[in-house]
PDB file of C-alpha atoms and ligand atoms in Angstrom:
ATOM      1  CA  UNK A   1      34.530  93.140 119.762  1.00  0.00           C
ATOM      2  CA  UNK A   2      32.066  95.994 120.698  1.00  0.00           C
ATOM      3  CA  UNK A   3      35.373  98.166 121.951  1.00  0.00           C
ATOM      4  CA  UNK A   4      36.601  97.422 118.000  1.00  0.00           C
ATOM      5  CA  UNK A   5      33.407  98.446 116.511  1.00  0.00           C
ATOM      6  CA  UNK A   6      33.555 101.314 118.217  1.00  0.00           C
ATOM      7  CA  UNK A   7      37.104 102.372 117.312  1.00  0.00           C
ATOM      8  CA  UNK A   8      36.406 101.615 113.932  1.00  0.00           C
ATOM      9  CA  UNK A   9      33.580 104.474 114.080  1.00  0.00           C
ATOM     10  CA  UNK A  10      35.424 106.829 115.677  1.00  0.00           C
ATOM     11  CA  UNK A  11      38.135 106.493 113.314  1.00  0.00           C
ATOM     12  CA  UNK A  12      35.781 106.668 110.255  1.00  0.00           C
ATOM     13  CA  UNK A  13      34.007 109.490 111.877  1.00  0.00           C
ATOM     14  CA  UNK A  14      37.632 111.752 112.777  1.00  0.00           C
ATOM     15  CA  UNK A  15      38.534 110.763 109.058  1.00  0.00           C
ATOM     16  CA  UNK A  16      35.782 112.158 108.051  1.00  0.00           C
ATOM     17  CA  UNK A  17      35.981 115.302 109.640  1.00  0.00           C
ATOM     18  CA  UNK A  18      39.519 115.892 108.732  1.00  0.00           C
ATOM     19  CA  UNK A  19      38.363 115.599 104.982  1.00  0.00           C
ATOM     20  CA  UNK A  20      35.551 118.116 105.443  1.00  0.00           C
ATOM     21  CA  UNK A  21      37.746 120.403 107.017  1.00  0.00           C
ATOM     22  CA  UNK A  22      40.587 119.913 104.405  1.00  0.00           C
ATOM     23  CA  UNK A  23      37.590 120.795 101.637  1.00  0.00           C
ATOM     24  CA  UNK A  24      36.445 123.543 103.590  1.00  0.00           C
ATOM     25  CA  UNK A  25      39.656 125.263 103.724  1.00  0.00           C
ATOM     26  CA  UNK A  26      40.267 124.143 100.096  1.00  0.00           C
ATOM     27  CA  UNK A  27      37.233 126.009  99.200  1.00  0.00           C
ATOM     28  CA  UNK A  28      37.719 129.327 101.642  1.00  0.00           C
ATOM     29  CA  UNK A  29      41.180 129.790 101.095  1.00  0.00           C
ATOM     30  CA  UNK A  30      41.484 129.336  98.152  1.00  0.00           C
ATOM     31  CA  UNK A  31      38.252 130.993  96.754  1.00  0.00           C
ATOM     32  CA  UNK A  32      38.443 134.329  94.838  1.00  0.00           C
ATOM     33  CA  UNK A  33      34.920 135.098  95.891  1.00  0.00           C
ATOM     34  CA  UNK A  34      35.356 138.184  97.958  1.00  0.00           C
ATOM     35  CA  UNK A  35      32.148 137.948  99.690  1.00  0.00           C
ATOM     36  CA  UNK A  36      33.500 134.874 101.421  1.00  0.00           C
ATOM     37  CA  UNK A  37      37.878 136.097 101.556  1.00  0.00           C
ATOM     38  CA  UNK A  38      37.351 139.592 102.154  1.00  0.00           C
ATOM     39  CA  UNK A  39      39.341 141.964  99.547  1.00  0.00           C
ATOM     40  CA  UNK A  40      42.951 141.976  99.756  1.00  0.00           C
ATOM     41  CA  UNK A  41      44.812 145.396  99.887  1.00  0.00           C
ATOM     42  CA  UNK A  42      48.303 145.138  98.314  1.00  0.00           C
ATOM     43  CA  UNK A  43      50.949 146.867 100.036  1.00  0.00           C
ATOM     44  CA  UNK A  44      53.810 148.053  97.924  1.00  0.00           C
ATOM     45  CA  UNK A  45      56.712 150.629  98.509  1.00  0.00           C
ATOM     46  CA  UNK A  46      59.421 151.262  95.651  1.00  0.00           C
ATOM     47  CA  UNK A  47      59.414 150.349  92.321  1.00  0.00           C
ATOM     48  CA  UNK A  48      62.809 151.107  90.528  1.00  0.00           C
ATOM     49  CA  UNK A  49      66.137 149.144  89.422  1.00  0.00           C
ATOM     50  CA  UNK A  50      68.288 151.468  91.419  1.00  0.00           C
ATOM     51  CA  UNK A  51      67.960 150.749  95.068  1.00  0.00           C
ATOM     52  CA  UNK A  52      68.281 147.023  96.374  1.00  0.00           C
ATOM     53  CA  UNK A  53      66.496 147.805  99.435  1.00  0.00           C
ATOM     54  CA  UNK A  54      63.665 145.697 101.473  1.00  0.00           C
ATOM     55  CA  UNK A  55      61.202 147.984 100.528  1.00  0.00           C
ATOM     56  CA  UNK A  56      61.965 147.741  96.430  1.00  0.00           C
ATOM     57  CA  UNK A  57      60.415 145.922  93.732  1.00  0.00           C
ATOM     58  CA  UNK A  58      61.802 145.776  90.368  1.00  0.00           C
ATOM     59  CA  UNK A  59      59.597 147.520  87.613  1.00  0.00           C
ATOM     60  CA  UNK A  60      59.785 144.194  85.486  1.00  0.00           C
ATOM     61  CA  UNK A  61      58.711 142.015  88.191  1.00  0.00           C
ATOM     62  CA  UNK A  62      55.985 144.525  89.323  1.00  0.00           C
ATOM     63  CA  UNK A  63      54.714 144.660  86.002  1.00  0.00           C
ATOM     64  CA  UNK A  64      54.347 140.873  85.524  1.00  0.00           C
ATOM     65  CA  UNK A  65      52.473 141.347  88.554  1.00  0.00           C
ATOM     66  CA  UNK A  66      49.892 143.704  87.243  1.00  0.00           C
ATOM     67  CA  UNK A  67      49.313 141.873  83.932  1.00  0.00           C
ATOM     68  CA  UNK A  68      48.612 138.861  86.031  1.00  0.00           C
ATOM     69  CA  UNK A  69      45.896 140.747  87.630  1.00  0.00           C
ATOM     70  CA  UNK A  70      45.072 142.334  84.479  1.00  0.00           C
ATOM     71  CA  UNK A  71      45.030 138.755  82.519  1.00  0.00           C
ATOM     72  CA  UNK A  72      42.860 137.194  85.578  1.00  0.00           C
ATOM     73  CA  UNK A  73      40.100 139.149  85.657  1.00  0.00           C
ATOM     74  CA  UNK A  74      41.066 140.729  88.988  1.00  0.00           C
ATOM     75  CA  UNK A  75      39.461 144.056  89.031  1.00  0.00           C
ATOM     76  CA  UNK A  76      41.072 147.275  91.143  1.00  0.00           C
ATOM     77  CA  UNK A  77      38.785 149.195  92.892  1.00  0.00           C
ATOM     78  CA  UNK A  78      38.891 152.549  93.984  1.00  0.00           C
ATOM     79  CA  UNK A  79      38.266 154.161  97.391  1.00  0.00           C
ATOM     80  CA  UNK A  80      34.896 154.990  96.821  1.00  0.00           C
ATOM     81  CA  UNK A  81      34.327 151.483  95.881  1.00  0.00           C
ATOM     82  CA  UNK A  82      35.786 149.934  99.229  1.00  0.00           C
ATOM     83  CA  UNK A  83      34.065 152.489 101.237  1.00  0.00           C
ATOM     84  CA  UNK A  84      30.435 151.117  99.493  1.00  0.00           C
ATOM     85  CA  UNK A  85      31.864 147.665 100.439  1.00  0.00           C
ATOM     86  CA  UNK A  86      32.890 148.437 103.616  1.00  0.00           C
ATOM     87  CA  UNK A  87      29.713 150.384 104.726  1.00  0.00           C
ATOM     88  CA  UNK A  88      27.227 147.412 102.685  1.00  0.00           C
ATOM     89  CA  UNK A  89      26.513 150.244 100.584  1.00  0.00           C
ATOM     90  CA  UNK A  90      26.857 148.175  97.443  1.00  0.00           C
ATOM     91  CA  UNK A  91      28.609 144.951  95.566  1.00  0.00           C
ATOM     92  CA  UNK A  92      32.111 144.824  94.382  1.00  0.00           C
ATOM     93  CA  UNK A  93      33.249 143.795  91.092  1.00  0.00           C
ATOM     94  CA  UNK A  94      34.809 139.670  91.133  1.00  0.00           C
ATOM     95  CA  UNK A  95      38.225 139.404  91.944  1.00  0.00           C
ATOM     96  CA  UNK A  96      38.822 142.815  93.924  1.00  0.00           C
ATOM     97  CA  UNK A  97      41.804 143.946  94.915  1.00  0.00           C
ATOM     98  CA  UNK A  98      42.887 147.301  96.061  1.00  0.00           C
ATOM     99  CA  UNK A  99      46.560 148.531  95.176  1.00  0.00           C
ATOM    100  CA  UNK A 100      48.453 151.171  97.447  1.00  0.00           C
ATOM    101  CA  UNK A 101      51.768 152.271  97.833  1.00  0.00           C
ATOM    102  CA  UNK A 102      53.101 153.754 100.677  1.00  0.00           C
ATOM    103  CA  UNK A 103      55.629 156.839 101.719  1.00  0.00           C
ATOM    104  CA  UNK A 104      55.224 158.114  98.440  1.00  0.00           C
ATOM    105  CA  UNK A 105      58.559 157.642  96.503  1.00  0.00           C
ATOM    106  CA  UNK A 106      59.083 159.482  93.139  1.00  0.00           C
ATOM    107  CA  UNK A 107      59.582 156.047  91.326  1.00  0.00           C
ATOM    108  CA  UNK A 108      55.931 155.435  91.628  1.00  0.00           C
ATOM    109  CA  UNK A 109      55.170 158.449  89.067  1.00  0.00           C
ATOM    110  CA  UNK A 110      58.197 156.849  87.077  1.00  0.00           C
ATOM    111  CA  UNK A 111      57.234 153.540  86.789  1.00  0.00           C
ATOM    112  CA  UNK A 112      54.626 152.121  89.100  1.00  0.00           C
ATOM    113  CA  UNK A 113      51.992 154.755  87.530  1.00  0.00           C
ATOM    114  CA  UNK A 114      52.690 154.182  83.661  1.00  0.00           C
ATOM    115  CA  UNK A 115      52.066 150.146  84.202  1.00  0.00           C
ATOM    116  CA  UNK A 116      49.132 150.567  85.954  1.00  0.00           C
ATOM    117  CA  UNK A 117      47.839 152.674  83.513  1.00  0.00           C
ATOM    118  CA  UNK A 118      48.745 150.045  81.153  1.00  0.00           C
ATOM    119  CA  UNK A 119      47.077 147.183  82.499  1.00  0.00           C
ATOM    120  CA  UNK A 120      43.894 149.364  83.342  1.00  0.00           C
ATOM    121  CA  UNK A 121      44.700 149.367  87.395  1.00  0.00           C
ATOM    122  CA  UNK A 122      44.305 152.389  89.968  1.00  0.00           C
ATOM    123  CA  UNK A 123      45.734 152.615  93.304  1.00  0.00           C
ATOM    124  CA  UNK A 124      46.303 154.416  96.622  1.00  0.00           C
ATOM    125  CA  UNK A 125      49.513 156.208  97.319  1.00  0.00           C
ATOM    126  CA  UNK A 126      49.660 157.549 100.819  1.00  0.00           C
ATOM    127  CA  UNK A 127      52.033 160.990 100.874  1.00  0.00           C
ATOM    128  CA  UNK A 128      54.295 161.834 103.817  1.00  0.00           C
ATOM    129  CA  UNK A 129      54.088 165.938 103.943  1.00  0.00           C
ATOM    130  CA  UNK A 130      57.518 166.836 105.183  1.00  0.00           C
ATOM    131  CA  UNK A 131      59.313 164.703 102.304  1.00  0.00           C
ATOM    132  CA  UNK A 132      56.895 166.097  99.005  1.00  0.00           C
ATOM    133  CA  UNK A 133      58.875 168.246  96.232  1.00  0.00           C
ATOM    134  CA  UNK A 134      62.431 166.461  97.982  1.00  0.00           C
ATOM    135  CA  UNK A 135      64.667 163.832  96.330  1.00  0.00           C
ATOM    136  CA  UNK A 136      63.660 160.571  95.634  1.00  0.00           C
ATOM    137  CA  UNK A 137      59.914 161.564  96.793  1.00  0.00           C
ATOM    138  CA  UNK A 138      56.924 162.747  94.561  1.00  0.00           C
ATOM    139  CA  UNK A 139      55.531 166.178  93.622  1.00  0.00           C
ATOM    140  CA  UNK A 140      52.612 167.920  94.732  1.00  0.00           C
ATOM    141  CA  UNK A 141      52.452 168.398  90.507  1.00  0.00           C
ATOM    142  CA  UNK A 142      53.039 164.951  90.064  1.00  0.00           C
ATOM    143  CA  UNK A 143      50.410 163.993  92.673  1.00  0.00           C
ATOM    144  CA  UNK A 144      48.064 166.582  90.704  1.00  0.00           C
ATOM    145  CA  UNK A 145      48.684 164.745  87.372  1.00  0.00           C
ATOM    146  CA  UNK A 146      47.925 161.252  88.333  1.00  0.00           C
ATOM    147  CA  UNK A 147      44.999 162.716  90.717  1.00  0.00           C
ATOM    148  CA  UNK A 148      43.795 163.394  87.671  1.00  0.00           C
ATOM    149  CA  UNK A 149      44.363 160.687  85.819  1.00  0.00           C
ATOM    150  CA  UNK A 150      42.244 157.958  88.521  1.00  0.00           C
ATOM    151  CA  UNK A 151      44.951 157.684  91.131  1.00  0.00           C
ATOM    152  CA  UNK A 152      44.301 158.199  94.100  1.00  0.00           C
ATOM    153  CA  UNK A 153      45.678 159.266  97.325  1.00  0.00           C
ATOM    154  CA  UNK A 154      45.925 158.987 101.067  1.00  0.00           C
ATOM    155  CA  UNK A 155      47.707 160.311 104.264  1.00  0.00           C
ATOM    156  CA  UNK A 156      50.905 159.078 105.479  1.00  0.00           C
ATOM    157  CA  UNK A 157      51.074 161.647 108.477  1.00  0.00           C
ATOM    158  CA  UNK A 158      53.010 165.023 108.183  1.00  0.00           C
ATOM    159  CA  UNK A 159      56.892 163.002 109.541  1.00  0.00           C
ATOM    160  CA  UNK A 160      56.112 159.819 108.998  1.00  0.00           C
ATOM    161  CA  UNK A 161      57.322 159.241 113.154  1.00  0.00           C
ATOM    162  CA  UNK A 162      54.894 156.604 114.575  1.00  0.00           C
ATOM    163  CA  UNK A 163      51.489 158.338 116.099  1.00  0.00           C
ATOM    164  CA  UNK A 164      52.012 156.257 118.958  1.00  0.00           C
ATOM    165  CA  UNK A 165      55.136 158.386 120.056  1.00  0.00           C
ATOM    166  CA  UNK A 166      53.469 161.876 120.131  1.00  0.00           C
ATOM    167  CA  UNK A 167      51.378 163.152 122.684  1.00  0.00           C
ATOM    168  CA  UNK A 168      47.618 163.518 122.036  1.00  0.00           C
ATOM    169  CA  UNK A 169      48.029 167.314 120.142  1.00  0.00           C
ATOM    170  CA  UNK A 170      51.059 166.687 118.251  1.00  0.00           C
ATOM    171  CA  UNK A 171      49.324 163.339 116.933  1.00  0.00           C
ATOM    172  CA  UNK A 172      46.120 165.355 116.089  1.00  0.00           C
ATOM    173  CA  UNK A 173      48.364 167.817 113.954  1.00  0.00           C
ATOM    174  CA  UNK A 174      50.134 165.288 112.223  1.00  0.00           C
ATOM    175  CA  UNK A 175      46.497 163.683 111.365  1.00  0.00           C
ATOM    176  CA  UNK A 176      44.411 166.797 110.681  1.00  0.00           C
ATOM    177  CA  UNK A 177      47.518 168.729 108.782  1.00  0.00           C
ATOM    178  CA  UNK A 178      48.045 166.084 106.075  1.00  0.00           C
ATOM    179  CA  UNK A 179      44.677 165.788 105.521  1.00  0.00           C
ATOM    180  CA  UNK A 180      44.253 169.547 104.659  1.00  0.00           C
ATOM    181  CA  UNK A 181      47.265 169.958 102.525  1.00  0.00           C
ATOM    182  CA  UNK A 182      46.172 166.660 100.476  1.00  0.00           C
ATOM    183  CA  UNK A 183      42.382 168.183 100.182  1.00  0.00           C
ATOM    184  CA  UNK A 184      43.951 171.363  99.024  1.00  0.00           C
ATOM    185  CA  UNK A 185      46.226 170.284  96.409  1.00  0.00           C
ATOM    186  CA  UNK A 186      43.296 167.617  95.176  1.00  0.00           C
ATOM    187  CA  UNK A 187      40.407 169.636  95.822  1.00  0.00           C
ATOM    188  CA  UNK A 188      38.434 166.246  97.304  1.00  0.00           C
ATOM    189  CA  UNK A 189      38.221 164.895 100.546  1.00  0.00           C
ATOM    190  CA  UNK A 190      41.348 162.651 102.230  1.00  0.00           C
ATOM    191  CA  UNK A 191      39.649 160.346 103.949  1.00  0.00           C
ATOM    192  CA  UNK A 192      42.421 157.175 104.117  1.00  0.00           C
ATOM    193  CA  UNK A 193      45.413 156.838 106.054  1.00  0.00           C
ATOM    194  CA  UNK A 194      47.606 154.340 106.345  1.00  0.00           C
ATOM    195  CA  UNK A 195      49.458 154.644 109.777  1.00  0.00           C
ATOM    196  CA  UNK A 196      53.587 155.235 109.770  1.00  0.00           C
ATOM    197  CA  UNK A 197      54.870 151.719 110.871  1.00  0.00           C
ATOM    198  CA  UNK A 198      50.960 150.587 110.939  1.00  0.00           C
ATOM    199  CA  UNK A 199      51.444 151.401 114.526  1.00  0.00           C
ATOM    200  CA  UNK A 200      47.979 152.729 116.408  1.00  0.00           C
ATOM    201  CA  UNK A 201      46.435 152.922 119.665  1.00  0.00           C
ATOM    202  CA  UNK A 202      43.395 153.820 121.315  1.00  0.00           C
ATOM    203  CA  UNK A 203      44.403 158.086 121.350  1.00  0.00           C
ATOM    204  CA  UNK A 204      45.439 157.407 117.910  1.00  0.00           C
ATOM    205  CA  UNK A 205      42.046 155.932 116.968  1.00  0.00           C
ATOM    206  CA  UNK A 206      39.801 158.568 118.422  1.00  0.00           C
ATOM    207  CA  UNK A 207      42.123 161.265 116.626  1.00  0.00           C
ATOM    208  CA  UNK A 208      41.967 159.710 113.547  1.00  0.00           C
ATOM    209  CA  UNK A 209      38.079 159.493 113.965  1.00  0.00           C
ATOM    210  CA  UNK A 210      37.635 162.813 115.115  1.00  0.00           C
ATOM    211  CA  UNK A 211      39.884 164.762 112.160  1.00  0.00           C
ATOM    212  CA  UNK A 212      37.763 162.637 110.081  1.00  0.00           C
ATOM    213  CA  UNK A 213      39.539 160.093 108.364  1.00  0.00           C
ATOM    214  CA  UNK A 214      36.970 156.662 107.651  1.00  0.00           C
ATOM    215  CA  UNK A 215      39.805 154.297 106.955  1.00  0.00           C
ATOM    216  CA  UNK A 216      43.224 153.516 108.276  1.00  0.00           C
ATOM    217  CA  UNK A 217      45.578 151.140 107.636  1.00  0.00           C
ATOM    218  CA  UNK A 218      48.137 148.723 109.377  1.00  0.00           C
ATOM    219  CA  UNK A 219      51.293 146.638 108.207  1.00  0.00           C
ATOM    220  CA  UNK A 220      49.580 143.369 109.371  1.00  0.00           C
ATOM    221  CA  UNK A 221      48.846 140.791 107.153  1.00  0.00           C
ATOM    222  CA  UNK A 222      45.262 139.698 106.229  1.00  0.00           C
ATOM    223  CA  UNK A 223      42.927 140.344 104.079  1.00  0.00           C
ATOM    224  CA  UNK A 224      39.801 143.005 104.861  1.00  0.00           C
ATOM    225  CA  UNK A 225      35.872 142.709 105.576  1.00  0.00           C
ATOM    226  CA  UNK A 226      33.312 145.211 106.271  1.00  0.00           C
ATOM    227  CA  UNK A 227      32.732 143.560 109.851  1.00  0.00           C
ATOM    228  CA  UNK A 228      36.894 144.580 110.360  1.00  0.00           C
ATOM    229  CA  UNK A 229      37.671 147.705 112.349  1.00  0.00           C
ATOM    230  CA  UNK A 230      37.636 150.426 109.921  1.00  0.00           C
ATOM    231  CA  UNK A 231      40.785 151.761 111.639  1.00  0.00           C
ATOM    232  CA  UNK A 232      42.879 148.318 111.963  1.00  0.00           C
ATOM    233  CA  UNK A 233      42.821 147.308 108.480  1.00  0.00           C
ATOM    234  CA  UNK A 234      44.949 144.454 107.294  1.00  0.00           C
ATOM    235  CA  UNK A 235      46.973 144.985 104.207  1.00  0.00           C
ATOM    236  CA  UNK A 236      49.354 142.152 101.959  1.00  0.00           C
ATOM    237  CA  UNK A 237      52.727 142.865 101.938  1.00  0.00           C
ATOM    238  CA  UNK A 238      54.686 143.125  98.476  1.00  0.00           C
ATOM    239  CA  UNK A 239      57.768 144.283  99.711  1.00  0.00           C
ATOM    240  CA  UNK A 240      59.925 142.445 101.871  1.00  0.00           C
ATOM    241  CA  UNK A 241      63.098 141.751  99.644  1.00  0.00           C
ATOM    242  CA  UNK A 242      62.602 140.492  96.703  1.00  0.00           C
ATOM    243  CA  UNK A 243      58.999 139.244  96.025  1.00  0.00           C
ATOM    244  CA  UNK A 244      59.435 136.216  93.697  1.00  0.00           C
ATOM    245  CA  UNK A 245      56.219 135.681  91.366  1.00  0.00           C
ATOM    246  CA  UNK A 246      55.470 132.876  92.810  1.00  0.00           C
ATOM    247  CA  UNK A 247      55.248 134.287  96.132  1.00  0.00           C
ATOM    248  CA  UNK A 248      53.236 136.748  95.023  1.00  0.00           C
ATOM    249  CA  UNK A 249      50.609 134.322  93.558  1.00  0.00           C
ATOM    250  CA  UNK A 250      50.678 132.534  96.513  1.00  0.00           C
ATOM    251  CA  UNK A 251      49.927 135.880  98.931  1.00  0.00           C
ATOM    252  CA  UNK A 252      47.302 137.094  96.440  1.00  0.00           C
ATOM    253  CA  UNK A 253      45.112 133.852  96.217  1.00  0.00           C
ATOM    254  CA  UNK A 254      45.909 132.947  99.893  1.00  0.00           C
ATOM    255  CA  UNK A 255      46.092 135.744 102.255  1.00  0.00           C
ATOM    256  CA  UNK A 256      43.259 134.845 104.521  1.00  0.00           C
ATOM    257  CA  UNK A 257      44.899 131.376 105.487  1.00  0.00           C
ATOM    258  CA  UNK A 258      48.697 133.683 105.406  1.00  0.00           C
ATOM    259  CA  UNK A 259      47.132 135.889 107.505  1.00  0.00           C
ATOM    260  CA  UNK A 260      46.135 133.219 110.414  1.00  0.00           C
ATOM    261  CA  UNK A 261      49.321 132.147 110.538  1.00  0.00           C
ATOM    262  CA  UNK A 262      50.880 135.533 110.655  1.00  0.00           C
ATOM    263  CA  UNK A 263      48.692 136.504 113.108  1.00  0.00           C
ATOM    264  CA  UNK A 264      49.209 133.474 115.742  1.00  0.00           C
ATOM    265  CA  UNK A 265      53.082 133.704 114.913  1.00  0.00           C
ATOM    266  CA  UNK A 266      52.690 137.506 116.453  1.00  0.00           C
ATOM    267  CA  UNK A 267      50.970 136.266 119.373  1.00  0.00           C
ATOM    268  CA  UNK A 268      53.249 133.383 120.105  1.00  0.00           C
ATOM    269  CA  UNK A 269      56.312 135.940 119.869  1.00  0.00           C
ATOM    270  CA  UNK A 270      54.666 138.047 122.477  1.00  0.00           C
ATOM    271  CA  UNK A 271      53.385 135.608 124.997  1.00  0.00           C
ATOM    272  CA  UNK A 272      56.096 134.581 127.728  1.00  0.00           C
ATOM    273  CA  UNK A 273      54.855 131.381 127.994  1.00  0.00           C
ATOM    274  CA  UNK A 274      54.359 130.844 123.828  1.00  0.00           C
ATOM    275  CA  UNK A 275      57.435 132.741 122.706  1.00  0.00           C
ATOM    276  CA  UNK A 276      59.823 129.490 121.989  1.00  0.00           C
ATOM    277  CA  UNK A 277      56.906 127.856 119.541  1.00  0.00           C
ATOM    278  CA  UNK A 278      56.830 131.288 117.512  1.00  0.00           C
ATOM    279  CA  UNK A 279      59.991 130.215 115.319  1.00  0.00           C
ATOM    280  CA  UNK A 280      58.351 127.562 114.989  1.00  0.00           C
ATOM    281  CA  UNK A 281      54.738 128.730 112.454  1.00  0.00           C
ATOM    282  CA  UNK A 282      55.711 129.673 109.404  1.00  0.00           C
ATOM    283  CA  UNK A 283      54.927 133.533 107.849  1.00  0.00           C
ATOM    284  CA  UNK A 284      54.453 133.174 104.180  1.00  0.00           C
TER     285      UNK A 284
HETATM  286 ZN1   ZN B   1      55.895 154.355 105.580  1.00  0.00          ZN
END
C-alpha cells in the first residue's frame, strides 16, 4: 500500500515536471523577446532566378520573407545597434533581427537591395576583395551607393580561402587588407567579419582581434547574446536549397531550440563513440 502511495507521487511529481518543462520551452523557444532568445542573424547568399544553386534564393520567395518581417513588427538593426547590444551599451528594438548576406554577389544590388528598401530593412553584406568589379560579384560603386543608402558592410577576407589554412602572416593580410580597402571605399570603420567557411581558430582569433575587427561570424546555427564570444557568433541559415516559407518561419521563431539540436548533432558526428546516433537528431 505505502510502496503504491509512493509510486503514485512520484508519478504525479515526474508528470509534473515534464509539464513545466514542456511550458518552459513553450515559452523560451518560442518567445520573440530578445532579451530572453538572443537576436537571430539571418544568413543569406544569392538572390536571383538564374542560378539553381544551394546557395540561391528566389527574389519572390525572399521577398515574402521580408514583408513577413516587415508585417510582424520585426525590426532590422544595424551594426551599431548590435554592437550597443552586444557591449550592454543599450536596448534593442522588439523583434530584432539582423540581415547579412555573404560573398557579395551582384544579385544582391539587383534584387536583394531594392526589397529591402521596400519593406524598410537594412543589412550586412560581407565583400570578398579579389572577386569586387568581376562577373556575377558587386561593385565597389555599387557598394558606395547602397553604403549610402543604410546598407551596410563587412569583410569576407581578401580570397575567400579559409583563415585556418594560411600561416599566421598571410592570415593577418587577408584580415587587415580587407578591412582597409572597405574603410577606404566607405570612409567608416569595418569592424565585422564573417569568416570564409565560418572556419576559425585560436591564431585566427587573436588576428582578427589585433587588426581590429569587434565581431566575427560563423556558419553555425544559433541565435546570438552579448555573453557569446564576440568572435564565434552564430548565424541562421537561409540558404541551403530551396528555403520553403514555412521553413523559414519555423528557423526565425525557433532558432534557439534549432540551434541545440544542430549543435549536439555536430558533436555526435565527431565523437567516435557518438558518431552512429548523429543520423539520428534531426537539423531543422
Ligand atoms: Zn562565403
Amino acid at each position: 500500500m505505502v510502496k503504491k502511495i509512493l509510486l503514485w507521487i512520484v508519478g504525479t511529481a515526474l508528470t509534473i515536471v515534464v509539464l513545466l518543462c514542456g511550458v518552459f520551452a513553450y515559452w523560451y523557444f518560442g518567445s520573440t523577446n530578445y532579451i530572453l532568445t538572443g537576436v537571430p542573424v539571418l544568413n543569406y547568399h544569392q538572390v536571383n532566378n538564374k542560378f539553381h544553386t544551394c546557395l540561391t534564393m528566389k527574389p519572390d520567395s525572399f521577398e515574402e520573407q521580408m514583408k513577413y518581417l516587415h508585417d510582424n513588427d520585426y525590426h532590422a538593426i544595424t551594426q551599431s545597434e548590435f554592437n550597443a547590444y552586444m557591449s550592454g551599451e543599450s536596448d534593442l528594438p522588439d523583434r530584432p533581427i539582423m540581415i547579412t548576406f555573404d560573398d557579395g554577389y551582384a544579385d544582391n544590388y539587383e534584387y536583394a537591395y531594392p526589397i529591402m528598401k521596400k519593406y524598410n530593412m537594412c543589412g550586412t553584406i560581407f565583400l570578398i576583395m579579389n572577386l569586387m568589379d568581376t562577373k556575377g560579384y558587386l561593385t565597389w560603386n555599387q557598394v558606395e551607393i547602397m553604403g549610402k543608402d543604410g546598407m551596410e558592410f563587412g569583410s569576407h577576407t581578401i580570397s575567400h580561402k579559409p583563415l585556418t589554412s594560411f600561416e599566421r602572416d598571410d592570415a593577418r593580410h587577408e584580415l587587415v587588407a580587407s578591412k582597409e580597402a572597405i574603410e577606404a571605399h566607405l570612409g567608416k570603420p569595418c569592424t565585422f567579419i564573417a569568416f570564409p567557411e565560418g572556419k576559425f581558430n585560436d591564431m585566427v582569433m587573436e588576428e582578427t582581434k589585433a587588426a581590429g575587427y569587434k565581431y566575427g561570424f560563423s556558419v553555425e546555427t544559433g541565435r546570438d547574446f552579448p555573453w557569446d564570444d564576440h568572435y564565434d557568433l552564430d548565424r541562421v541559415p537561409m540558404f541551403e536549397g530551396p528555403v520553403s516559407f514555412e521553413h523559414f518561419r519555423f528557423r526565425l521563431t525557433y532558432s534557439a531550440f534549432c540551434s541545440i539540436l544542430w549543435k549536439t548533432h555536430k558533436y555526435f558526428e565527431h565523437t567516435e563513440l557518438m558518431h552512429p546516433l548523429a543520423a539520428h537528431i534531426p537539423t531543422p
